[in-house]
PDB file of C-alpha atoms in Angstrom:
ATOM      1  CA  MET T   6      64.701 -49.397 -75.509  1.00 79.00           C
ATOM      2  CA  ALA T   7      61.345 -51.140 -75.501  1.00 79.00           C
ATOM      3  CA  VAL T   8      61.396 -51.255 -71.704  1.00 76.00           C
ATOM      4  CA  VAL T   9      62.011 -47.491 -71.537  1.00 73.00           C
ATOM      5  CA  LEU T  10      59.103 -46.779 -73.858  1.00 80.00           C
ATOM      6  CA  VAL T  11      56.769 -49.001 -71.844  1.00 73.00           C
ATOM      7  CA  ALA T  12      57.802 -47.300 -68.579  1.00 76.00           C
ATOM      8  CA  ALA T  13      57.276 -43.859 -70.122  1.00 76.00           C
ATOM      9  CA  GLY T  14      53.809 -44.863 -71.300  1.00 76.00           C
ATOM     10  CA  VAL T  15      52.849 -46.198 -67.873  1.00 74.00           C
ATOM     11  CA  PHE T  16      54.078 -43.005 -66.175  1.00 73.00           C
ATOM     12  CA  ALA T  17      52.130 -40.836 -68.616  1.00 70.00           C
ATOM     13  CA  ALA T  18      48.971 -42.859 -68.044  1.00 70.00           C
ATOM     14  CA  VAL T  19      49.260 -42.603 -64.237  1.00 65.00           C
ATOM     15  CA  HIS T  20      49.928 -38.870 -64.432  1.00 63.00           C
ATOM     16  CA  PHE T  21      46.918 -38.318 -66.706  1.00 64.00           C
ATOM     17  CA  TRP T  22      44.631 -40.398 -64.426  1.00 65.00           C
ATOM     18  CA  SER T  23      45.616 -38.530 -61.267  1.00 64.00           C
ATOM     19  CA  ALA T  24      45.142 -35.095 -62.873  1.00 60.00           C
ATOM     20  CA  ARG T  25      41.577 -35.726 -64.029  1.00 61.00           C
ATOM     21  CA  PRO T  26      38.795 -33.530 -62.480  1.00 59.00           C
ATOM     22  CA  GLN T  27      36.804 -35.162 -59.624  1.00 60.00           C
ATOM     23  CA  SER T  28      33.393 -34.240 -58.082  1.00 61.00           C
ATOM     24  CA  VAL T  29      33.460 -33.127 -54.419  1.00 56.00           C
ATOM     25  CA  ARG T  30      30.443 -33.668 -52.040  1.00 63.00           C
ATOM     26  CA  ALA T  31      29.479 -30.653 -49.976  1.00 57.00           C
ATOM     27  CA  PRO T  32      29.838 -31.202 -46.189  1.00 56.00           C
ATOM     28  CA  ASP T  33      26.685 -31.614 -44.073  1.00 55.00           C
ATOM     29  CA  LEU T  34      27.703 -28.787 -41.708  1.00 52.00           C
ATOM     30  CA  VAL T  35      26.669 -26.225 -44.292  1.00 48.00           C
ATOM     31  CA  ASP T  36      22.951 -26.910 -43.674  1.00 51.00           C
ATOM     32  CA  GLU T  37      23.365 -26.682 -39.905  1.00 50.00           C
ATOM     33  CA  ALA T  38      25.180 -23.363 -40.210  1.00 47.00           C
ATOM     34  CA  ALA T  39      22.421 -22.002 -42.432  1.00 49.00           C
ATOM     35  CA  HIS T  40      19.793 -23.088 -39.877  1.00 49.00           C
ATOM     36  CA  THR T  41      21.729 -21.371 -37.140  1.00 51.00           C
ATOM     37  CA  ARG T  42      21.780 -18.112 -39.114  1.00 54.00           C
ATOM     38  CA  THR T  43      17.997 -18.152 -39.550  1.00 52.00           C
ATOM     39  CA  SER T  44      17.316 -18.550 -35.803  1.00 50.00           C
ATOM     40  CA  PRO T  45      17.902 -15.368 -33.766  1.00 52.00           C
ATOM     41  CA  PRO T  46      20.288 -15.917 -30.853  1.00 52.00           C
ATOM     42  CA  ALA T  47      18.683 -15.948 -27.447  1.00 50.00           C
ATOM     43  CA  ALA T  48      19.698 -12.954 -25.380  1.00 50.00           C
ATOM     44  CA  GLU T  49      21.313 -13.911 -22.135  1.00 53.00           C
ATOM     45  CA  GLY T  50      19.855 -12.557 -18.913  1.00 47.00           C
ATOM     46  CA  VAL T  51      16.692 -11.283 -20.609  1.00 49.00           C
ATOM     47  CA  GLY T  52      13.433 -12.394 -19.036  1.00 52.00           C
ATOM     48  CA  VAL T  53      10.012 -11.120 -18.073  1.00 49.00           C
ATOM     49  CA  PRO T  54      10.495  -8.171 -15.694  1.00 50.00           C
ATOM     50  CA  GLU T  55       9.071  -8.782 -12.256  1.00 56.00           C
ATOM     51  CA  PRO T  56       6.900  -6.074 -10.702  1.00 49.00           C
ATOM     52  CA  SER T  57       8.671  -4.101  -8.020  1.00 47.00           C
ATOM     53  CA  PRO T  58       7.264  -4.884  -4.601  1.00 50.00           C
ATOM     54  CA  GLY T  59       5.236  -2.104  -3.021  1.00 48.00           C
ATOM     55  CA  PRO T  60       5.458  -1.031   0.614  1.00 47.00           C
ATOM     56  CA  PRO T  61       4.422  -3.808   2.976  1.00 51.00           C
ATOM     57  CA  PRO T  62       1.059  -3.270   4.637  1.00 50.00           C
ATOM     58  CA  ALA T  63       1.222  -2.089   8.238  1.00 53.00           C
ATOM     59  CA  THR T  64       0.268  -5.071  10.325  1.00 56.00           C
ATOM     60  CA  GLY T  65       0.371  -5.888  13.975  1.00 55.00           C
ATOM     61  CA  PRO T  66       1.849  -8.975  15.595  1.00 60.00           C
ATOM     62  CA  GLY T  67       0.487 -12.319  14.501  1.00 67.00           C
ATOM     63  CA  GLY T  68      -0.881 -11.051  11.179  1.00 84.00           C
ATOM     64  CA  HIS T  69      -3.599  -8.967  12.860  1.00 89.00           C
ATOM     65  CA  ILE T  70      -4.276  -5.252  13.158  1.00 92.00           C
ATOM     66  CA  VAL T  71      -5.857  -3.247  15.962  1.00 90.00           C
ATOM     67  CA  VAL T  72      -8.093  -0.301  15.079  1.00 89.00           C
ATOM     68  CA  ASP T  73     -10.234   2.124  17.064  1.00 89.00           C
ATOM     69  CA  VAL T  74     -13.777   2.342  15.687  1.00 90.00           C
ATOM     70  CA  ASN T  75     -15.533   5.423  17.017  1.00 86.00           C
ATOM     71  CA  GLY T  76     -18.451   7.681  16.272  1.00 85.00           C
ATOM     72  CA  LYS T  77     -21.920   6.594  15.250  1.00 86.00           C
ATOM     73  CA  VAL T  78     -21.553   2.828  15.539  1.00 88.00           C
ATOM     74  CA  ARG T  79     -23.454   0.483  17.832  1.00 89.00           C
ATOM     75  CA  ARG T  80     -20.418  -0.834  19.713  1.00 90.00           C
ATOM     76  CA  PRO T  81     -17.541   1.670  19.505  1.00 89.00           C
ATOM     77  CA  GLY T  82     -14.146   0.692  20.809  1.00 89.00           C
ATOM     78  CA  ILE T  83     -10.940  -1.177  20.025  1.00 90.00           C
ATOM     79  CA  ARG T  84     -11.277  -4.020  17.538  1.00 92.00           C
ATOM     80  CA  GLN T  85      -8.756  -6.657  16.429  1.00 92.00           C
ATOM     81  CA  LEU T  86      -9.100  -7.635  12.778  1.00 94.00           C
ATOM     82  CA  PRO T  87      -7.177  -9.837  10.342  1.00 94.00           C
ATOM     83  CA  SER T  88      -4.456  -8.158   8.329  1.00 92.00           C
ATOM     84  CA  GLY T  89      -5.837  -6.718   5.074  1.00 92.00           C
ATOM     85  CA  SER T  90      -9.259  -5.907   6.547  1.00 94.00           C
ATOM     86  CA  ARG T  91     -11.142  -2.943   5.159  1.00 93.00           C
ATOM     87  CA  VAL T  92     -13.229  -0.182   6.722  1.00 92.00           C
ATOM     88  CA  ALA T  93     -16.404  -2.182   6.039  1.00 93.00           C
ATOM     89  CA  ASP T  94     -14.987  -5.050   8.131  1.00 95.00           C
ATOM     90  CA  ALA T  95     -14.316  -2.677  11.017  1.00 93.00           C
ATOM     91  CA  LEU T  96     -17.890  -1.360  10.848  1.00 93.00           C
ATOM     92  CA  ARG T  97     -19.268  -4.896  11.012  1.00 94.00           C
ATOM     93  CA  ALA T  98     -17.015  -5.686  13.974  1.00 94.00           C
ATOM     94  CA  ALA T  99     -18.421  -2.629  15.753  1.00 92.00           C
ATOM     95  CA  GLY T 100     -22.011  -3.815  15.281  1.00 92.00           C
ATOM     96  CA  GLY T 101     -22.722  -1.683  12.216  1.00 91.00           C
ATOM     97  CA  VAL T 102     -23.512   2.000  11.911  1.00 90.00           C
ATOM     98  CA  ARG T 103     -26.463   3.626  13.584  1.00 88.00           C
ATOM     99  CA  ALA T 104     -29.627   4.228  11.620  1.00 87.00           C
ATOM    100  CA  GLY T 105     -29.656   7.483   9.688  1.00 85.00           C
ATOM    101  CA  THR T 106     -25.870   7.945   9.760  1.00 86.00           C
ATOM    102  CA  ASP T 107     -24.486   9.767   6.734  1.00 84.00           C
ATOM    103  CA  LEU T 108     -21.557   7.780   5.333  1.00 83.00           C
ATOM    104  CA  THR T 109     -20.670  10.346   2.668  1.00 82.00           C
ATOM    105  CA  GLY T 110     -16.913  10.723   2.513  1.00 78.00           C
ATOM    106  CA  LEU T 111     -16.221   7.399   4.256  1.00 83.00           C
ATOM    107  CA  ASN T 112     -14.421   4.994   1.933  1.00 89.00           C
ATOM    108  CA  ARG T 113     -15.609   1.596   3.151  1.00 89.00           C
ATOM    109  CA  ALA T 114     -13.348  -0.211   0.652  1.00 90.00           C
ATOM    110  CA  ARG T 115     -10.132   1.287   2.056  1.00 90.00           C
ATOM    111  CA  VAL T 116      -7.598  -1.158   3.536  1.00 91.00           C
ATOM    112  CA  LEU T 117      -6.956  -0.498   7.215  1.00 91.00           C
ATOM    113  CA  MET T 118      -3.568  -0.076   8.874  1.00 88.00           C
ATOM    114  CA  ASP T 119      -2.558  -1.150  12.334  1.00 87.00           C
ATOM    115  CA  GLY T 120      -3.213   1.487  15.000  1.00 84.00           C
ATOM    116  CA  GLU T 121      -5.485   3.758  12.977  1.00 86.00           C
ATOM    117  CA  GLN T 122      -8.828   5.185  14.003  1.00 86.00           C
ATOM    118  CA  VAL T 123     -12.087   5.032  12.062  1.00 88.00           C
ATOM    119  CA  VAL T 124     -14.515   7.804  12.947  1.00 87.00           C
ATOM    120  CA  VAL T 125     -18.031   7.222  11.605  1.00 88.00           C
ATOM    121  CA  GLY T 126     -20.372  10.110  10.964  1.00 79.00           C
ATOM    122  CA  ALA T 127     -17.747  12.841  11.283  1.00 64.00           C
ATOM    123  CA  PRO T 128     -18.295  15.892   9.051  1.00 57.00           C
ATOM    124  CA  PRO T 129     -15.613  16.797   6.498  1.00 48.00           C
ATOM    125  CA  GLY T 130     -14.690  19.908   8.452  1.00 45.00           C
ATOM    126  CA  PRO T 131     -15.262  21.505  11.852  1.00 43.00           C
ATOM    127  CA  SER T 132     -18.879  22.254  12.601  1.00 39.00           C
ATOM    128  CA  THR T 133     -19.673  25.956  12.779  1.00 37.00           C
ATOM    129  CA  GLY T 134     -23.441  26.002  12.959  1.00 38.00           C
ATOM    130  CA  GLY T 135     -26.207  24.405  14.944  1.00 37.00           C
ATOM    131  CA  GLY T 136     -27.883  22.603  12.037  1.00 36.00           C
ATOM    132  CA  ALA T 137     -26.463  19.137  12.729  1.00 35.00           C
ATOM    133  CA  ALA T 138     -27.773  17.149  15.636  1.00 35.00           C
ATOM    134  CA  GLY T 139     -25.176  15.847  18.068  1.00 37.00           C
ATOM    135  CA  VAL T 140     -25.079  14.072  21.406  1.00 36.00           C
ATOM    136  CA  ALA T 141     -23.318  15.989  24.182  1.00 35.00           C
ATOM    137  CA  SER T 142     -21.952  14.569  27.395  1.00 36.00           C
ATOM    138  CA  GLY T 143     -22.969  16.955  30.120  1.00 37.00           C
ATOM    139  CA  SER T 144     -19.976  18.105  32.128  1.00 36.00           C
ATOM    140  CA  GLY T 145     -19.740  21.564  33.574  1.00 38.00           C
ATOM    141  CA  GLY T 146     -22.855  22.908  31.906  1.00 39.00           C
ATOM    142  CA  GLY T 147     -21.041  24.264  28.846  1.00 40.00           C
ATOM    143  CA  SER T 148     -22.570  24.544  25.397  1.00 39.00           C
ATOM    144  CA  SER T 149     -22.499  21.312  23.392  1.00 41.00           C
ATOM    145  CA  ALA T 150     -20.764  20.909  20.060  1.00 38.00           C
ATOM    146  CA  ALA T 151     -22.851  20.016  17.036  1.00 50.00           C
ATOM    147  CA  GLY T 152     -21.188  16.869  15.734  1.00 61.00           C
ATOM    148  CA  PRO T 153     -17.540  15.803  16.121  1.00 83.00           C
ATOM    149  CA  VAL T 154     -15.062  18.675  16.160  1.00 87.00           C
ATOM    150  CA  SER T 155     -11.808  18.136  14.283  1.00 88.00           C
ATOM    151  CA  LEU T 156      -8.812  18.419  16.603  1.00 89.00           C
ATOM    152  CA  ASN T 157      -6.567  19.196  13.625  1.00 87.00           C
ATOM    153  CA  THR T 158      -8.559  22.093  12.149  1.00 86.00           C
ATOM    154  CA  ALA T 159     -10.718  23.554  14.919  1.00 86.00           C
ATOM    155  CA  THR T 160      -9.944  27.025  16.257  1.00 89.00           C
ATOM    156  CA  VAL T 161      -9.682  27.989  19.911  1.00 87.00           C
ATOM    157  CA  GLU T 162     -13.215  29.381  19.764  1.00 87.00           C
ATOM    158  CA  GLN T 163     -14.617  26.142  18.326  1.00 87.00           C
ATOM    159  CA  LEU T 164     -12.809  24.002  20.900  1.00 88.00           C
ATOM    160  CA  ASP T 165     -14.132  26.282  23.639  1.00 84.00           C
ATOM    161  CA  THR T 166     -17.679  25.149  22.788  1.00 87.00           C
ATOM    162  CA  LEU T 167     -16.891  21.597  23.941  1.00 86.00           C
ATOM    163  CA  PRO T 168     -18.154  20.667  27.423  1.00 82.00           C
ATOM    164  CA  GLY T 169     -15.525  21.172  30.107  1.00 82.00           C
ATOM    165  CA  VAL T 170     -13.117  22.953  27.741  1.00 87.00           C
ATOM    166  CA  GLY T 171     -12.450  26.610  28.431  1.00 84.00           C
ATOM    167  CA  PRO T 172     -10.262  29.092  26.582  1.00 87.00           C
ATOM    168  CA  VAL T 173      -7.119  27.996  28.433  1.00 88.00           C
ATOM    169  CA  LEU T 174      -7.568  24.282  27.732  1.00 89.00           C
ATOM    170  CA  ALA T 175      -8.557  25.021  24.131  1.00 88.00           C
ATOM    171  CA  GLN T 176      -5.285  26.919  23.708  1.00 91.00           C
ATOM    172  CA  HIS T 177      -3.385  23.955  25.174  1.00 90.00           C
ATOM    173  CA  ILE T 178      -4.967  21.701  22.534  1.00 91.00           C
ATOM    174  CA  VAL T 179      -3.960  24.075  19.740  1.00 89.00           C
ATOM    175  CA  ASP T 180      -0.420  24.366  21.132  1.00 90.00           C
ATOM    176  CA  TYR T 181      -0.048  20.569  21.304  1.00 90.00           C
ATOM    177  CA  ARG T 182      -1.272  20.307  17.719  1.00 88.00           C
ATOM    178  CA  ALA T 183       1.330  22.826  16.540  1.00 88.00           C
ATOM    179  CA  GLN T 184       4.183  21.156  18.446  1.00 89.00           C
ATOM    180  CA  HIS T 185       3.450  17.583  17.293  1.00 86.00           C
ATOM    181  CA  GLY T 186       2.263  18.220  13.747  1.00 84.00           C
ATOM    182  CA  GLY T 187      -1.396  17.422  14.436  1.00 85.00           C
ATOM    183  CA  PHE T 188      -3.386  14.635  16.056  1.00 88.00           C
ATOM    184  CA  ARG T 189      -3.079  11.185  14.493  1.00 88.00           C
ATOM    185  CA  SER T 190      -5.727   9.721  16.808  1.00 88.00           C
ATOM    186  CA  ILE T 191      -8.104  10.874  19.509  1.00 88.00           C
ATOM    187  CA  ASP T 192      -6.052   9.008  22.118  1.00 90.00           C
ATOM    188  CA  GLU T 193      -3.335  11.666  21.803  1.00 90.00           C
ATOM    189  CA  LEU T 194      -5.745  14.061  23.487  1.00 88.00           C
ATOM    190  CA  ARG T 195      -4.762  12.392  26.780  1.00 88.00           C
ATOM    191  CA  GLU T 196      -1.299  13.902  26.440  1.00 91.00           C
ATOM    192  CA  VAL T 197      -2.600  17.480  26.438  1.00 91.00           C
ATOM    193  CA  ASN T 198      -1.977  19.322  29.694  1.00 88.00           C
ATOM    194  CA  GLY T 199      -5.205  19.575  31.688  1.00 87.00           C
ATOM    195  CA  ILE T 200      -7.067  16.574  30.198  1.00 89.00           C
ATOM    196  CA  GLY T 201      -7.515  13.659  32.561  1.00 86.00           C
ATOM    197  CA  ASP T 202      -9.261  10.337  32.116  1.00 88.00           C
ATOM    198  CA  ARG T 203     -12.701  11.656  33.048  1.00 86.00           C
ATOM    199  CA  ARG T 204     -12.527  14.674  30.761  1.00 86.00           C
ATOM    200  CA  PHE T 205     -11.141  12.536  27.958  1.00 88.00           C
ATOM    201  CA  ALA T 206     -14.114  10.168  28.331  1.00 88.00           C
ATOM    202  CA  ASP T 207     -16.468  13.140  27.994  1.00 86.00           C
ATOM    203  CA  LEU T 208     -14.699  14.527  24.934  1.00 88.00           C
ATOM    204  CA  GLN T 209     -14.005  11.273  23.095  1.00 87.00           C
ATOM    205  CA  PRO T 210     -17.385  10.951  21.317  1.00 88.00           C
ATOM    206  CA  LEU T 211     -17.428  14.671  20.457  1.00 88.00           C
ATOM    207  CA  VAL T 212     -14.089  15.077  18.665  1.00 88.00           C
ATOM    208  CA  GLY T 213     -12.214  13.541  15.774  1.00 85.00           C
ATOM    209  CA  PRO T 214      -8.657  13.768  14.396  1.00 81.00           C
TER     210      PRO T 214
END
């Protein structure tokens, strides 16, 4: 009987000891999770937008461009310039403009393109009066034009005032302009019916696109 009582007491003591409340330590991962919640997640695939590339500049072979500098410059003609050159660079390559030349309307900071023509001293529109002084190449004894005449805007009557150009040839120039959407350069004047090399040489300093 005494043994039974002792065993019952031991069992009760063990049961009471195991059922007592115990303190539990919080896991360390709680702090890391809280830190993660305070930091905004990085968005995937989001970066600084790159500027869209513009159209590539028109360049010739070898990183150079070829332009035709004409009009009131000291050395008119074809000039080869580095890609990215401006109108001012073309004027320097042509020896500079002549003294007294009016550069109003000529953007010397404009970037040049391969194959274009720079006409210096050309008026904004076709000349209709005799106020401006011009140099005429004598050919056929016709009346001289006062300043460069625009091939894209001049009428048949205005083209008829050019030396060696009569009403028929003036009409051919207007017809070519209508068929091809205008003149992009003076060199296209060679393609007009009735204009040969000699007549083109006479007209070249007197006209513009």
